[in-house]
Amino acid sequence: MSYKTVADSSQLKFAEKLVILNDRAVGMLTRIYNMKKACADPKSQPQFLNDKTLESAISYIVKRFPVIDIKRNSTVYSSINDMKGNIIKKLSLYYYTFVDLLDLKDAILQLFTAMDANQCRLNINQNLDLTTSFLNLVVNFCSLMILLSRVEDRKTVLGLYAAAYDILHTGSETSFPRLGQMIVDYEQPFKKLSEDLGLSYRVISSALESLKETYFRRNISAEQQRDSAMISLTANPRHMLYAAQTNTIACEYMSLDTMDRWIIFGVSLCHRLLSDPSLLQLFQKAMQHSLAVRLFRDETIFSFSMILTVLEPLKNQNKLLNELKEINILAIQTCGHLHAHRRHFLRMALKELYLLLVDEPGLLGPKILFVWMGLSMARDEIQWLLRHYDVWQQLLLQYSPANKKAIQKSGLQNIVVDKFLPELLYYLTEIRNLVLKNSNLISSYYIEYIAGYDAPLLTELSQRFSGGSGLSEYEQLLIHSCIQSLANISDGIDSRGVHLDWFRFQALTSIGRSTFKLQVHANFAVAMNTALFHLKHIGNGLNDLLRETSDLSIYCFYPRIFDLHLRNCLDFPLQSRFSITFAHICAHFNSPLHELCPEENDTIIEKVCADGQQLVLSTEPRACANMFALEFQGKNEMKMPGFESIRQSGQPISSNDSNNLYLGELCQSLATTKELNISGHIFVPREFLFHQLEKYLNTSLLRYIHPNNEQQQQQPLECPRRPSEMLAFLSAQLNALQHLDIFYNFDLTRLFNDTLLQQSQREDAQGNETLAEIYSKWYLEVLLRKASTCHLLYSEHMQSFVNNPSSDIPVNNNNLSTQLFRAERFTDPRELRSLSQIIGPFGIKFMEEKLVWHIASQITELFKIVREHNEQLHIARVNYDKPEKLKEIVTSLSTSLDSPSGSGHKNEKRSTNTAHGISPLDSMLQRVIIIGEICAFRDMLFSALNDVLKQRAPFLINSLSSLINSPLDELQKINIGEACAASGFKLDVDLALANAIKQQANTNGLDDPNEHYKISCLLIVFIAISLPHLALNPQSCYKASLSVTKNNSHTIPLAVNTITGALFFLHQRGDTAERMHEFLAVFSKLF
């Protein structure tokens, strides 16, 4: 390709073209990379590639590619004709991506030819931007064409589209002939690339020659790095406050991985350079350092295989090939150990650097170069490890293809496994975060430094060649613009213009016919490069430096290795404290995105979410709980609690010790980070842990309360664990979390307050049942139901329900069916106090509301019975002083059989002798006894709650008790009834019951106050005339040892007092005492 020189050098636009083409090349690499992945995956590849109707056409296209002759072979292409529109629609994106690649290739080769024709002189120490941009473009171009040759079915895709386009438009697509030729030419990419780059060998040679000094100084062993104190701030304490300065300041933190790619691609594909001894030495050093070279992301190529493919077809290269083979074998033997020692050195060096900078963040100003050097060196070692992890076994086969035992004996198999890698990652991310945290400090330092030193120095140097230096007017304008921008530096400056102007100046003065020789004025070039390096620390340039030196987005394309490293970190107690660094790495995953491939955004974000979820699952408290739950296997003898603490010396480490250590390391890992910024979302580990612990605590309580977790859905009313057991479990959880709180403070008080408050409501925050709801259901629908059938008896002496000696009740658990249910195990004062501690006053109030509702339902049913026998009860009330008349009415009510009226409470059926019906009198007594049982249980709850509150809040309870016992009238005491009920104090009038009775009366149409009052009076009369009937029942026999009757009739006084207090307070007539006198009068006349 010929190229004519341009008279005006400013029209060459080398700087602009290098910037644009490099960016375009990276974007095209992204698109080709995704196309390669899509074609290799059966799920995402174009559907036509597997279409059986197109098999013959596809095979013919591939065989004859790039010739597409529709007219002569119309039968072969007939199947394409049927779906030509769909093929063009689906494959157009693939086709025009290749067209864009063709245009990019032509533009790059044209630029290379132009730079060679204009005799560009490259030197990384002087025209830094021009040299690095050129070498980057060479590597990107080579990577692009090699990656193109790896795209499967590229001929099929292009051939199908071209054939369909030809059929549809009766003419071939204009770009296809050149495009097809490019695909054929780069079928063997190394040969074609050697031809393309051979014309530019002078430019490449000059660039690589200038790299030797920097590369040999940087590519040294760990021992040499340690001796030279490359990133140690304490090696020369006298100069600690002086700004770090070198003549090649931008090369000091340049990536070794990048330089390896420049050298290996440049020399391998421009093999004429191997005749230069100095470049040959440089190439051999690079081969010993990197056995596999990165093409793009996770795509790699073996450096020796590439040079072997280039040199084998050439003559008289056997000696060189043998030397390179020996170097390759030596590199396989030594390369892994070299990098392992470097990682060990960098762990210690970065730790020292981090601790010093945390203590003295002001050193980030003058010594920021040491930070970039350390970050760059660490990132290079991490990338080397990732790049060689999957291909290491293939490389070992080159070392000893037929002798696997020799490989095992050499110890090289596990050289790419580094258990201490998380520590290196941790200090890298922490230093990176430290730089971001102190960005304002760094920016302020360099604003003053540039304005006070760099700008005056550049002004002085520029004045030396302002006269007869040979600078054109445009070049003088560029220099003047740069110096003026530096002199007027401010915090909000956009430095891109200054960088581009200096880049333009480098390009203009590096061509052969330029009268200004930059190498003659090397001091000015060094000063300008140094000033622009300082300028990068102001504004957004700091983020670019961080991305350049410490970006770990490469992990995004090695998900299996990322997962493996995280698991190894969590499984290794000494490194688990550094596991949080993997969450920091997820924040880097959006940096590889490019605007030429916008469809990749969703994929990257999905991977970020997946990695974040994996981190959450690996570090949540359940992982620690599983370790605490480990048991010693193979030992049948029972281990008593605390046995692990019994030992003769402190040397043996028990499982509990190791688990505590593991827990502490994980907590320390979380404690090092306040927040993570991932893809625009802020993640706070402390708050996340708090919410996860809250969710875990709620779930564990619900899981533990049911002895049979598997049958929880089938038996919702199975016997739960006793409240004392639940309290012990809750205390154990508290002890464990207190132990966790020692390592990681996460507001344990708020956690338990929030959790227990949720457990006192009907539902928790997740919509699940709570302990209050479960215990309320069980006590009301199971325990009190057994009491209503006389299986359980209320013992005032025992202050609990006890089993009826004449009946045995099995537990409602399949696993415990042989055990007998003991009511006192759930209702004695200790259990109810435990229940009060678990669900608190709110939970007790919730249970009381349910109890009150059931009492009100029973009273409503009693009203129905009274209304049915209104006349008889009215006669009894009028004739209360006529015993004979009363006995007739009692006989009438006890002999007439009625169908059981509706009930609001399902616990009303009793074991009586009536088979098909029950008398109104018996029904009345049964319902009153049920009310008495519920009242007795409620009184026990109040007493237990009061006992707990006396211990927890004695001042409050004593104050309320004094108020209740003070000489206040009854109405004033009733006004504080809500507070009394919440504190476990019982008043003569139950305000909650009165409100419930009123609400149900309005619902059932009994809203006339006079009618309601009349029925209330008759109800008291009915209860009075029914009581003598109990004397005839043998179950009413009183057992003094327990203070019980076998039919719980001794609870009737509780019921009567509760009913009369609520009913007659409701009517506000102040005649409660009179109604009780009437009750006693009617009752006494029947004896």
Tab-separated table of C-alpha atoms in Angstrom, residues 38 229 386 921:
chain	number	residue	atom	x	y	z
A	38	ALA	CA	-22.925	-16.529	20.792
A	229	ALA	CA	12.348	-1.015	48.089
A	386	LEU	CA	-6.316	-15.874	36.219
A	921	LEU	CA	-80.863	-24.872	81.995
